mmCIF file of C-alpha atoms and ligand atoms in Angstrom:
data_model
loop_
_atom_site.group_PDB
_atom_site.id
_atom_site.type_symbol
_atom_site.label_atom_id
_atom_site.label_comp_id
_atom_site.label_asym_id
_atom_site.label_seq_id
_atom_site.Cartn_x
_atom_site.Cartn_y
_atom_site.Cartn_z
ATOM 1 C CA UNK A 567 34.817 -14.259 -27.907
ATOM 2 C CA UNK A 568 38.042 -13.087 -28.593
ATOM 3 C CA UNK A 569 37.504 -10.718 -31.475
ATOM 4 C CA UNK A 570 34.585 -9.209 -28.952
ATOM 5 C CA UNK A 571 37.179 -8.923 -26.195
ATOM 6 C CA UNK A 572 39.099 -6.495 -28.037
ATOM 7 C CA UNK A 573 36.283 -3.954 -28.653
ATOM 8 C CA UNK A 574 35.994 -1.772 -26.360
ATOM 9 C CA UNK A 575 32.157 -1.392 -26.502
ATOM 10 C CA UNK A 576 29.477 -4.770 -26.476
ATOM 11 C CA UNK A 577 28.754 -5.500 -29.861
ATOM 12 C CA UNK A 578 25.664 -7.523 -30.536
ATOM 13 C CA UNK A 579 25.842 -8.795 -34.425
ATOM 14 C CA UNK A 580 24.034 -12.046 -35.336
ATOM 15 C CA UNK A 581 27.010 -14.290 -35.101
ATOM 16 C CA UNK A 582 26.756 -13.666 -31.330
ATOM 17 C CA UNK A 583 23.144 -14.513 -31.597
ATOM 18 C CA UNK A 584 23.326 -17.608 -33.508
ATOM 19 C CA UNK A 585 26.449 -18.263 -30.836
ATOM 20 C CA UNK A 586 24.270 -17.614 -27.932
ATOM 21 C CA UNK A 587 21.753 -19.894 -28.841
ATOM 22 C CA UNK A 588 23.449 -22.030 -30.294
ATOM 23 C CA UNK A 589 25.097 -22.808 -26.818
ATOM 24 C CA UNK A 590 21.552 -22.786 -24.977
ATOM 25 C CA UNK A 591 20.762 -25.375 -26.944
ATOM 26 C CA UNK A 592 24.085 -27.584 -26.020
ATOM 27 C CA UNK A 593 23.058 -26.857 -22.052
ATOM 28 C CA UNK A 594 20.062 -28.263 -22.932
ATOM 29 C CA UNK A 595 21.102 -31.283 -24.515
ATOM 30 C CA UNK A 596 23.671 -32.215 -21.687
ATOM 31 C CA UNK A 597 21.197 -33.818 -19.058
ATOM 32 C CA UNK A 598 20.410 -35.978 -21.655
ATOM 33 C CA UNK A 599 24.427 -36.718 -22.643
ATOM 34 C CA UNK A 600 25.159 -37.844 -19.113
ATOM 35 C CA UNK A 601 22.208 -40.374 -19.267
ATOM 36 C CA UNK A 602 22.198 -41.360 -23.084
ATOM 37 C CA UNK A 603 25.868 -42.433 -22.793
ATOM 38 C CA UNK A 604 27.281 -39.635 -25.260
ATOM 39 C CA UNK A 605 30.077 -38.560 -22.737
ATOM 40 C CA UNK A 606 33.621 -40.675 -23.058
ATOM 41 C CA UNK A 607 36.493 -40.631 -21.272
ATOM 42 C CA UNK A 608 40.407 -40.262 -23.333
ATOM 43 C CA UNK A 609 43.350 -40.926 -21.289
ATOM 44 C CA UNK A 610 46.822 -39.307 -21.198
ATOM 45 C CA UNK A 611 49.583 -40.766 -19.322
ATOM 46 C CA UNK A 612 51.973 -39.325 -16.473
ATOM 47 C CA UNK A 613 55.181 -40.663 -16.758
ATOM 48 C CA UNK A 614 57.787 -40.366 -13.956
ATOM 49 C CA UNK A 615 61.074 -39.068 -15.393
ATOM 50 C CA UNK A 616 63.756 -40.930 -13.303
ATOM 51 C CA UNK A 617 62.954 -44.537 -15.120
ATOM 52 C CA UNK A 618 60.311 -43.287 -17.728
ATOM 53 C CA UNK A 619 58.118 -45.324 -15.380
ATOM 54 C CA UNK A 620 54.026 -45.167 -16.684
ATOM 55 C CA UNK A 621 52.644 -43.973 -13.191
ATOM 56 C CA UNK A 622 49.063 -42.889 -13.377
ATOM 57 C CA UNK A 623 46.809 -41.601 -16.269
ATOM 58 C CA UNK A 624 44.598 -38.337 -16.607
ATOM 59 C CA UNK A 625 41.211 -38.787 -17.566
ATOM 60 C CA UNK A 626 39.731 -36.237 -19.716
ATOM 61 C CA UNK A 627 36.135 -36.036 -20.663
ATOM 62 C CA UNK A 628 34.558 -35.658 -24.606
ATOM 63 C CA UNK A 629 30.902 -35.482 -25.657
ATOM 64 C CA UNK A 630 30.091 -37.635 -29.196
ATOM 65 C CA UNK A 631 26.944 -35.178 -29.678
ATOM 66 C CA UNK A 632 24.301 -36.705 -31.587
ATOM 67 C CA UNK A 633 24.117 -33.940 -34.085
ATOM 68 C CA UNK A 634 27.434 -31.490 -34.119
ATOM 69 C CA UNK A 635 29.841 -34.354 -33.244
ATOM 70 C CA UNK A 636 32.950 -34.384 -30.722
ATOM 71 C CA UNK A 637 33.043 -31.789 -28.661
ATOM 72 C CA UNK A 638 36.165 -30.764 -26.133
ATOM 73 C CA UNK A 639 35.886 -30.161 -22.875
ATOM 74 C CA UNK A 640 36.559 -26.714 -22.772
ATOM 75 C CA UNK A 641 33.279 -25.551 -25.249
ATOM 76 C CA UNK A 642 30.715 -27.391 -22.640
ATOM 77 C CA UNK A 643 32.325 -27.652 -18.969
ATOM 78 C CA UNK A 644 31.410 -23.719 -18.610
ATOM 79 C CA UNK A 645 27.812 -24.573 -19.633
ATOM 80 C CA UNK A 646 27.962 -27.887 -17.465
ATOM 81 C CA UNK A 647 29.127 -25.585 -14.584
ATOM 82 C CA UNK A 648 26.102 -22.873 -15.546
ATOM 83 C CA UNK A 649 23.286 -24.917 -16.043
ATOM 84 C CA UNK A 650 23.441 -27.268 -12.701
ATOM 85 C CA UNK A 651 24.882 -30.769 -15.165
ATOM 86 C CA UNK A 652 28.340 -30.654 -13.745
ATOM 87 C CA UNK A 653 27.712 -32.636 -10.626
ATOM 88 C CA UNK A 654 26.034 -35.579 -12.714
ATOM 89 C CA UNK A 655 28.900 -35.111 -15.475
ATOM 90 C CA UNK A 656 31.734 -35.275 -12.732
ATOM 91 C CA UNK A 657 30.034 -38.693 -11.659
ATOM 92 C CA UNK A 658 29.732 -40.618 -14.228
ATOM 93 C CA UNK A 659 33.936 -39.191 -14.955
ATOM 94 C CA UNK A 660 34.660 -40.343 -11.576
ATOM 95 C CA UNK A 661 32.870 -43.679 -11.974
ATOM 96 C CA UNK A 662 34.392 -44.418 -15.257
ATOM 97 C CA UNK A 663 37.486 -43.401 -14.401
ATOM 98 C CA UNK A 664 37.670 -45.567 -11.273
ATOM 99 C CA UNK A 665 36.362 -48.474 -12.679
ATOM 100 C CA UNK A 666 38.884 -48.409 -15.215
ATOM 101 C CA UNK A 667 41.630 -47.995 -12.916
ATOM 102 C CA UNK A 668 40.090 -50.925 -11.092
ATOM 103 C CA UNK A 669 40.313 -52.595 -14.490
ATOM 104 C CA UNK A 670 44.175 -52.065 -14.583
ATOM 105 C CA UNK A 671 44.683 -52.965 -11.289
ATOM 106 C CA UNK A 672 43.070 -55.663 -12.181
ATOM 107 C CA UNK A 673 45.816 -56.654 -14.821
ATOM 108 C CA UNK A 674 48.441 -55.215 -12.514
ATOM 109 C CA UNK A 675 49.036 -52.005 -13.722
ATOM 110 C CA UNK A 676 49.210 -50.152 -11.147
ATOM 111 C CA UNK A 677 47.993 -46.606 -12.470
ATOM 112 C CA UNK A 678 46.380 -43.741 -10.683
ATOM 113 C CA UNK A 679 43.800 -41.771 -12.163
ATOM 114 C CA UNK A 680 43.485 -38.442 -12.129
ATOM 115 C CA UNK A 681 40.170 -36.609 -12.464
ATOM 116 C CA UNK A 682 39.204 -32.806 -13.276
ATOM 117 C CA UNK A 683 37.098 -31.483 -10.792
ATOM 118 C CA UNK A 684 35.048 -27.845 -10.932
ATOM 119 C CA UNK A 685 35.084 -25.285 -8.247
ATOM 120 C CA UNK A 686 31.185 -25.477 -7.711
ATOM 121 C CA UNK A 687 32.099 -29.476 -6.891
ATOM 122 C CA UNK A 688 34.207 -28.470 -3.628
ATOM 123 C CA UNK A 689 31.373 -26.325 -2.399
ATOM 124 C CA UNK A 690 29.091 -29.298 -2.311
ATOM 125 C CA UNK A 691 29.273 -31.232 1.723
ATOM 126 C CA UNK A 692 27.973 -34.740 -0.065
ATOM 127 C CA UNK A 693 30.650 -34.682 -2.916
ATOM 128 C CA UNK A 694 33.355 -36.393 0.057
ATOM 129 C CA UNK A 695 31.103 -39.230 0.951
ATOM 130 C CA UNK A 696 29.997 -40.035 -2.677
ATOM 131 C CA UNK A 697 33.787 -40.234 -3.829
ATOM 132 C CA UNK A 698 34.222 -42.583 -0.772
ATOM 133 C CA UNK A 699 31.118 -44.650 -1.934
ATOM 134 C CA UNK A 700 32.302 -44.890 -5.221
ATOM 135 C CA UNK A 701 36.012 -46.280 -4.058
ATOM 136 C CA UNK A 702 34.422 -48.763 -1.661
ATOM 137 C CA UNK A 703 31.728 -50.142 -4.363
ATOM 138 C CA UNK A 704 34.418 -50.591 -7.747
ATOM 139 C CA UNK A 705 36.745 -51.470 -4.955
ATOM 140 C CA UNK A 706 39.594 -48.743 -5.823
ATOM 141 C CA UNK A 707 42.510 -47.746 -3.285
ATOM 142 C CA UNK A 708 41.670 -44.273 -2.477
ATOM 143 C CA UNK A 709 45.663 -43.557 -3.142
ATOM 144 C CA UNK A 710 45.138 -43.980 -6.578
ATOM 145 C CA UNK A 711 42.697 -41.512 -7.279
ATOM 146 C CA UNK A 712 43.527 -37.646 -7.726
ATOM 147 C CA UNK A 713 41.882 -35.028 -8.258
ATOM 148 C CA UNK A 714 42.760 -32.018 -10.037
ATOM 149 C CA UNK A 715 41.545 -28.649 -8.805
ATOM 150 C CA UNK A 716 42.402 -25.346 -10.400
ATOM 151 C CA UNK A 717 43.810 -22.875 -8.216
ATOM 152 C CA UNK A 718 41.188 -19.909 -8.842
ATOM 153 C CA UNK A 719 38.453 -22.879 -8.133
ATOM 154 C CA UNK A 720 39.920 -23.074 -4.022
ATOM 155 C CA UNK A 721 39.790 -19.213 -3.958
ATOM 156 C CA UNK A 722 36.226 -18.846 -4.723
ATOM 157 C CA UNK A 723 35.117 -20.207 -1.114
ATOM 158 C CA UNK A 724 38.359 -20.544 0.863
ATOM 159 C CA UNK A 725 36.938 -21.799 3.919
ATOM 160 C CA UNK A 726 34.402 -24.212 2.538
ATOM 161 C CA UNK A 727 36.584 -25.389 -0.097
ATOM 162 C CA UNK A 728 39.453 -26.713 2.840
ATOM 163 C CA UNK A 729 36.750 -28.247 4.862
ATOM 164 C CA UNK A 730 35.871 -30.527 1.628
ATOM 165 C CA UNK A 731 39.276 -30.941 0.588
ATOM 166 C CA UNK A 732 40.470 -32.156 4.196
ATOM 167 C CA UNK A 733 38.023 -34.740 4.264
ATOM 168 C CA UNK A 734 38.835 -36.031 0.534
ATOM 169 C CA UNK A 735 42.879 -36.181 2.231
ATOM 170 C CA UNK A 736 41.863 -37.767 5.105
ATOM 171 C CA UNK A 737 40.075 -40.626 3.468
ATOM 172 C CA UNK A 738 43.327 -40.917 1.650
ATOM 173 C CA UNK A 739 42.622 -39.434 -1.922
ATOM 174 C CA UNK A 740 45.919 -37.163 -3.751
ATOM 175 C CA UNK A 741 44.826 -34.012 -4.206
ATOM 176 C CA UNK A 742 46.545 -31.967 -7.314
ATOM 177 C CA UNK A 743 47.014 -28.492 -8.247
ATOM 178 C CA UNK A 744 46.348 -28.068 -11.848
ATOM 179 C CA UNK A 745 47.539 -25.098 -14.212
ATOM 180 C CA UNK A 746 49.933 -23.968 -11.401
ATOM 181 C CA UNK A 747 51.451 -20.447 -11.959
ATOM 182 C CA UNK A 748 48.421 -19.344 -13.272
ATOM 183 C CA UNK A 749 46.795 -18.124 -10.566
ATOM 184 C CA UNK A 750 46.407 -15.835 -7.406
ATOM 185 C CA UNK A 751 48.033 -18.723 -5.064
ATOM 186 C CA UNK A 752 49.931 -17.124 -2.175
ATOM 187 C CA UNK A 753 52.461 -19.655 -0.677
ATOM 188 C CA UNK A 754 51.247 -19.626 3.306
ATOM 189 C CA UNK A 755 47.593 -20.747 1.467
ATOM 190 C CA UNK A 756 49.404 -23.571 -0.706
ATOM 191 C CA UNK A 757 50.375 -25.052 2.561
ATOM 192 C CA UNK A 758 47.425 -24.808 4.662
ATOM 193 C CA UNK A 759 45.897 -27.164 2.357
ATOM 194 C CA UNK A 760 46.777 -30.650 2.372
ATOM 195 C CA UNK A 761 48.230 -30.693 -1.324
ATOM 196 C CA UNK A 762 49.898 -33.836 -2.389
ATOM 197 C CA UNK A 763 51.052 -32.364 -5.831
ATOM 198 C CA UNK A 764 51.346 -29.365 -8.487
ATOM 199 C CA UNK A 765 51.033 -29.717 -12.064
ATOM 200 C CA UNK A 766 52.815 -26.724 -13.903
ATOM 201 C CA UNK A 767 51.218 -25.183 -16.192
ATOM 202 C CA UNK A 768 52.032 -26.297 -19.929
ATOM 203 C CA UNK A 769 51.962 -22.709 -20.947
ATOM 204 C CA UNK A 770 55.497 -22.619 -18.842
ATOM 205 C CA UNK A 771 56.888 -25.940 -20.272
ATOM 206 C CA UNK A 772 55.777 -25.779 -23.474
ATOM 207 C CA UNK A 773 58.307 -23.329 -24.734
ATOM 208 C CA UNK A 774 60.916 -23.616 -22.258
ATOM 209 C CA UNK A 775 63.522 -23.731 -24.669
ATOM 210 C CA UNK A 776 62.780 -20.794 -26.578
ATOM 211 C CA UNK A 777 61.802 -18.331 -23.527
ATOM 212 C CA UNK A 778 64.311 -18.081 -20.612
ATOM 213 C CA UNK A 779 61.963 -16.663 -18.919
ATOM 214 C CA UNK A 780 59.452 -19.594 -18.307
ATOM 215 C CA UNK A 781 62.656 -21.937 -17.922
ATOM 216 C CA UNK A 782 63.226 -19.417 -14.881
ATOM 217 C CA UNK A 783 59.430 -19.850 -13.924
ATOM 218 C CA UNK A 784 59.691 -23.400 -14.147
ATOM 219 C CA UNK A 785 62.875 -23.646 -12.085
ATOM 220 C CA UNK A 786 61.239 -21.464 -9.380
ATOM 221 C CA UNK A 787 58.500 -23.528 -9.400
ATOM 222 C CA UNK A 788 60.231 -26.443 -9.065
ATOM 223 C CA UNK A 789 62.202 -25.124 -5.882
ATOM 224 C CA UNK A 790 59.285 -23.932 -3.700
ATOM 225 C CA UNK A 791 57.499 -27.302 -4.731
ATOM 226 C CA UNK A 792 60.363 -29.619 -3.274
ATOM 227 C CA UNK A 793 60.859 -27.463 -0.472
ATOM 228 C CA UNK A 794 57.120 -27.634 0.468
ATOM 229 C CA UNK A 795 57.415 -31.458 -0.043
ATOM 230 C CA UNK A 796 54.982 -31.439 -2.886
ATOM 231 C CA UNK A 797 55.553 -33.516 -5.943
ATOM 232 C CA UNK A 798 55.432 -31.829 -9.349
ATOM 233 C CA UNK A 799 54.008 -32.624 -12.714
ATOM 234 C CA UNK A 800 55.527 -30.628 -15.806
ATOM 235 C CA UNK A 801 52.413 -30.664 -18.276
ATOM 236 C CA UNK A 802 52.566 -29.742 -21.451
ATOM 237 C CA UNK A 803 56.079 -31.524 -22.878
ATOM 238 C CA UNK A 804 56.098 -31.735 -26.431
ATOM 239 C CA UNK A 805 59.175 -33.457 -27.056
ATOM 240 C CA UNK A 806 62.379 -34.764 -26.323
ATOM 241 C CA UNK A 807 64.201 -31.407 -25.802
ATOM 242 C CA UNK A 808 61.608 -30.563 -22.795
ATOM 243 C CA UNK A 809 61.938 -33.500 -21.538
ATOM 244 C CA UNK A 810 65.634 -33.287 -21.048
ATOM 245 C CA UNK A 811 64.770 -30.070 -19.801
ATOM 246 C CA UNK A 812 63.181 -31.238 -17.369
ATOM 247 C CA UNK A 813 65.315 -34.442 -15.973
ATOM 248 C CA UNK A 814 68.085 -31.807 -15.846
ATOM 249 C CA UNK A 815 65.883 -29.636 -13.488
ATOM 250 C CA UNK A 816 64.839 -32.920 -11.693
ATOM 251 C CA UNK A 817 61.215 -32.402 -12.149
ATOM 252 C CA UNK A 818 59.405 -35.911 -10.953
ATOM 253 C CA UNK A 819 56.970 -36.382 -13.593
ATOM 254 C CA UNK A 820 55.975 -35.651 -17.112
ATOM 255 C CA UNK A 821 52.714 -35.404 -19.159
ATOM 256 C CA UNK A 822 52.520 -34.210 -22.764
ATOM 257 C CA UNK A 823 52.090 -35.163 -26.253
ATOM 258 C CA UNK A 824 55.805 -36.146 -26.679
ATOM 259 C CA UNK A 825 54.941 -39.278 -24.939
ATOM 260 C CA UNK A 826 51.263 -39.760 -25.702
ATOM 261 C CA UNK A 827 48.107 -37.307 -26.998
ATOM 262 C CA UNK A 828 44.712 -38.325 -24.781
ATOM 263 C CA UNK A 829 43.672 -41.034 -26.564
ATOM 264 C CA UNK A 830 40.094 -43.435 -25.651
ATOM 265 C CA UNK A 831 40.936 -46.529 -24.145
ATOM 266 C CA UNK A 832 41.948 -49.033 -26.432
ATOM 267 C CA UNK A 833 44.418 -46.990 -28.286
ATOM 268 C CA UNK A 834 45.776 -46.140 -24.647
ATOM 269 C CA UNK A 835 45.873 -49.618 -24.115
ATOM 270 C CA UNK A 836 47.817 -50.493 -27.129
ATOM 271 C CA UNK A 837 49.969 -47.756 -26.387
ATOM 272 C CA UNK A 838 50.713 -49.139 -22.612
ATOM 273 C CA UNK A 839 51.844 -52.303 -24.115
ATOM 274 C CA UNK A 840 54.402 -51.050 -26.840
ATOM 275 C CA UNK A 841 55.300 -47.961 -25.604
ATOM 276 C CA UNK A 842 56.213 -46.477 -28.851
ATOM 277 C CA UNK A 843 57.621 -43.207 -27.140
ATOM 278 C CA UNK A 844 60.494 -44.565 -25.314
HETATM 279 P P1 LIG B 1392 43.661 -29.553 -18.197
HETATM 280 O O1 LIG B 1392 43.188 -30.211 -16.955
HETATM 281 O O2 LIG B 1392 44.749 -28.544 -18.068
HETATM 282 O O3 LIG B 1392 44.062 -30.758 -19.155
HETATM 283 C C1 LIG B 1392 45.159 -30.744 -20.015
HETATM 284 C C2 LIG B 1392 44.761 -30.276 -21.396
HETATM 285 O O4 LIG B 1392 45.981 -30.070 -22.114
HETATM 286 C C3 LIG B 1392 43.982 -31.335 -22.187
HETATM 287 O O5 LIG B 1392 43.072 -30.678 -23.045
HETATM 288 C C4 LIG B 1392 45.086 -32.020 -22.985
HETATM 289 O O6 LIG B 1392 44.638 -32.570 -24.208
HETATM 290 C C5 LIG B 1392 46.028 -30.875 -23.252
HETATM 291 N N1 LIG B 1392 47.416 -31.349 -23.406
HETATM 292 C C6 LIG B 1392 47.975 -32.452 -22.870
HETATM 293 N N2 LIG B 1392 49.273 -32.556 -23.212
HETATM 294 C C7 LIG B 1392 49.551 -31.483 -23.997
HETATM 295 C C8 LIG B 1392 50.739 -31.033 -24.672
HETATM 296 O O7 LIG B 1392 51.802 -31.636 -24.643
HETATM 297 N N3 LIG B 1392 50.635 -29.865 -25.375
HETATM 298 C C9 LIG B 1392 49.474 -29.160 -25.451
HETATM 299 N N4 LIG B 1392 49.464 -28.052 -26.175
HETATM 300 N N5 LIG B 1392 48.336 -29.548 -24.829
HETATM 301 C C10 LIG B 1392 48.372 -30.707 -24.103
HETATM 302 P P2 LIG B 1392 41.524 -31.103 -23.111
HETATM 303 O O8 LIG B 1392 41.417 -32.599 -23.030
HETATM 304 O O9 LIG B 1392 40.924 -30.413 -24.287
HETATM 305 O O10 LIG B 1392 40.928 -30.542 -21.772
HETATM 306 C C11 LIG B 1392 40.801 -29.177 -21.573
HETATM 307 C C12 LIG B 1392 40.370 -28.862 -20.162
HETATM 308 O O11 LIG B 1392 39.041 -29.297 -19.898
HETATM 309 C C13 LIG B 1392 41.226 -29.553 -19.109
HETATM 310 O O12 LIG B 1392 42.430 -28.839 -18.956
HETATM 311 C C14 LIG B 1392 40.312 -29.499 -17.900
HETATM 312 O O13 LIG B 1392 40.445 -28.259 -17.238
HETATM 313 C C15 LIG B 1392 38.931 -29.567 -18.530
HETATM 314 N N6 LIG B 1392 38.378 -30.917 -18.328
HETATM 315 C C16 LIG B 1392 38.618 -32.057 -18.997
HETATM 316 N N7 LIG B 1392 37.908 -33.087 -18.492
HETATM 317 C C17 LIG B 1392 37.202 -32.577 -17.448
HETATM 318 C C18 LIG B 1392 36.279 -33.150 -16.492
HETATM 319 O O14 LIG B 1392 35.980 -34.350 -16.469
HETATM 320 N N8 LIG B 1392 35.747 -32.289 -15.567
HETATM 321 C C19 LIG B 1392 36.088 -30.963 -15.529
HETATM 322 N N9 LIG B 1392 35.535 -30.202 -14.575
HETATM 323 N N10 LIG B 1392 36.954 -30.412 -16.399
HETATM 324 C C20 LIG B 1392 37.501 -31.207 -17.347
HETATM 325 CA CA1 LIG B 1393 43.914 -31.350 -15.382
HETATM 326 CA CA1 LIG B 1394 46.357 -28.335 -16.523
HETATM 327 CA CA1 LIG B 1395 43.794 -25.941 -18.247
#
């Protein structure tokens, strides 16, 4: 898609055809993921940087597909979003990820989750009340779960969006801005909503030490995030240099491969115990 973007006339050749259907064919086949058990969950921890403290986990989704393997999320959410699966697929995240938090609660870790959740989810009035089922059933503090919405995903449907989002906060759930500095956000909006936290973008942190410029970003950031009372997540830190970076800056929390790539569970769980990156 990005050879095509830089022509500037459409181009069909019979790559793009073999492309095209070749991504019909993976809409199809996702109904059947969500019920045949092919989707699985990896987790990445968020680590606070004061005391290097393991605070809550991301949950990110995969899809073992029967034929062409794993597959990240980013080559099938867009056809989960365009083909009607991405309510059932955000279920069965939001189930696994809860009960897995439950899990570690269970063993007293104390972890939140966080979960990925689409624009077209936050224009749908029953996705507040099946969250809340889900809590009360696994038996999960509502405090622990967040959820991660783009900005350009609130834009869409301002008004419809807030409504859904205020009755997620009220019932107690963190609500997250992911990929923050990426978007259209003005601040008055950011602080109509009831936003608990903003993850920067790891396109910022990634390189902080090579580009002043998103070190500037990043300290900006940081600054109209404390002073709006929001906690921030730096995502993207690669390794030690960012993270010193960051502590510097006084950013509260860190996730990024320096401490662990999303792993599936056990590996995460092996990883909790040692702690190899400390
Ligand atoms: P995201 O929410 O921004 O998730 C972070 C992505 O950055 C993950 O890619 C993760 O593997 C990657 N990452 C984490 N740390 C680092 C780092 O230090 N350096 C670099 N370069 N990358 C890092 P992943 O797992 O491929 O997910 C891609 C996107 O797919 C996610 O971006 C999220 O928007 C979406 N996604 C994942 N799971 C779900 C889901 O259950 N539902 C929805 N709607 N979207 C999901
Ligand atoms: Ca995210
Ligand atoms: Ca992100
Ligand atoms: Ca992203």
């Amino acid at each position: 898609a990005a050879k095509r973007d830089k022509v500037p006339f459409t181009v069909y050749t019979h790559e793009d055809d073999v492309e095209r259907r070749q991504q019909l064919r993976l809409a199809q086949d996702l109904p059947d993921a969500v019920i045949n058990n092919q989707l699985l969950l990896n987790y990445q921890p968020i680590v606070r940087i004061s005391d290097q403290q393991v605070i809550g986990v991301e949950a990110l989704v995969r899809w073992m597909h029967p034929k062409q393997g794993l597959i990240f999320p980013d080559s099938f959410i867009p056809l989960a979003e365009g083909s009607g699966s991405i309510e059932a697929l955000t279920e069965w995240v939001l189930e696994e990820g809860i009960r897995q938090g439950s899990r570690w609660l269970a063993d007293g870790n104390r972890l939140s989750v966080s979960v990925n959740i689409s624009a077209l989810i936050l224009h749908n009035p029953s996705f507040p009340d099946m969250v809340a089922r889900k809590l009360e059933n696994i038996g999960f503090p509502a405090e622990l779960l967040k959820l991660e919405i783009t900005e350009s995903a609130i834009i869409s449907d301002v008004s419809r969006a807030t409504e859904i989002v205020n009755r997620l906060h009220e019932m107690g759930v963190c609500l997250s801005i992911d990929d923050f500095g990426t978007g259209y956000t003005s601040l008055a909006y950011l602080r109509k909503l009831p936003v608990d936290e903003i993850k920067i973008d790891k396109s910022f942190v990634m390189n902080m030490m090579h580009a002043a410029d998103d070190e500037v970003i990043v300290r900006t950031l940081l600054d109209l995030a404390k002073s709006l009372g929001l906690s921030v997540v730096a995502e993207g830190v690669e390794d030690a240099l960012i993270w010193r970076i960051l502590e510097a800056l006084d950013c509260d929390v860190a996730q990024g491969y320096f401490m662990s790539r999303p792993v599936d569970i056990d590996t995460f769980n092996a990883w909790l115990k040692v702690q190899p990156w400390k």
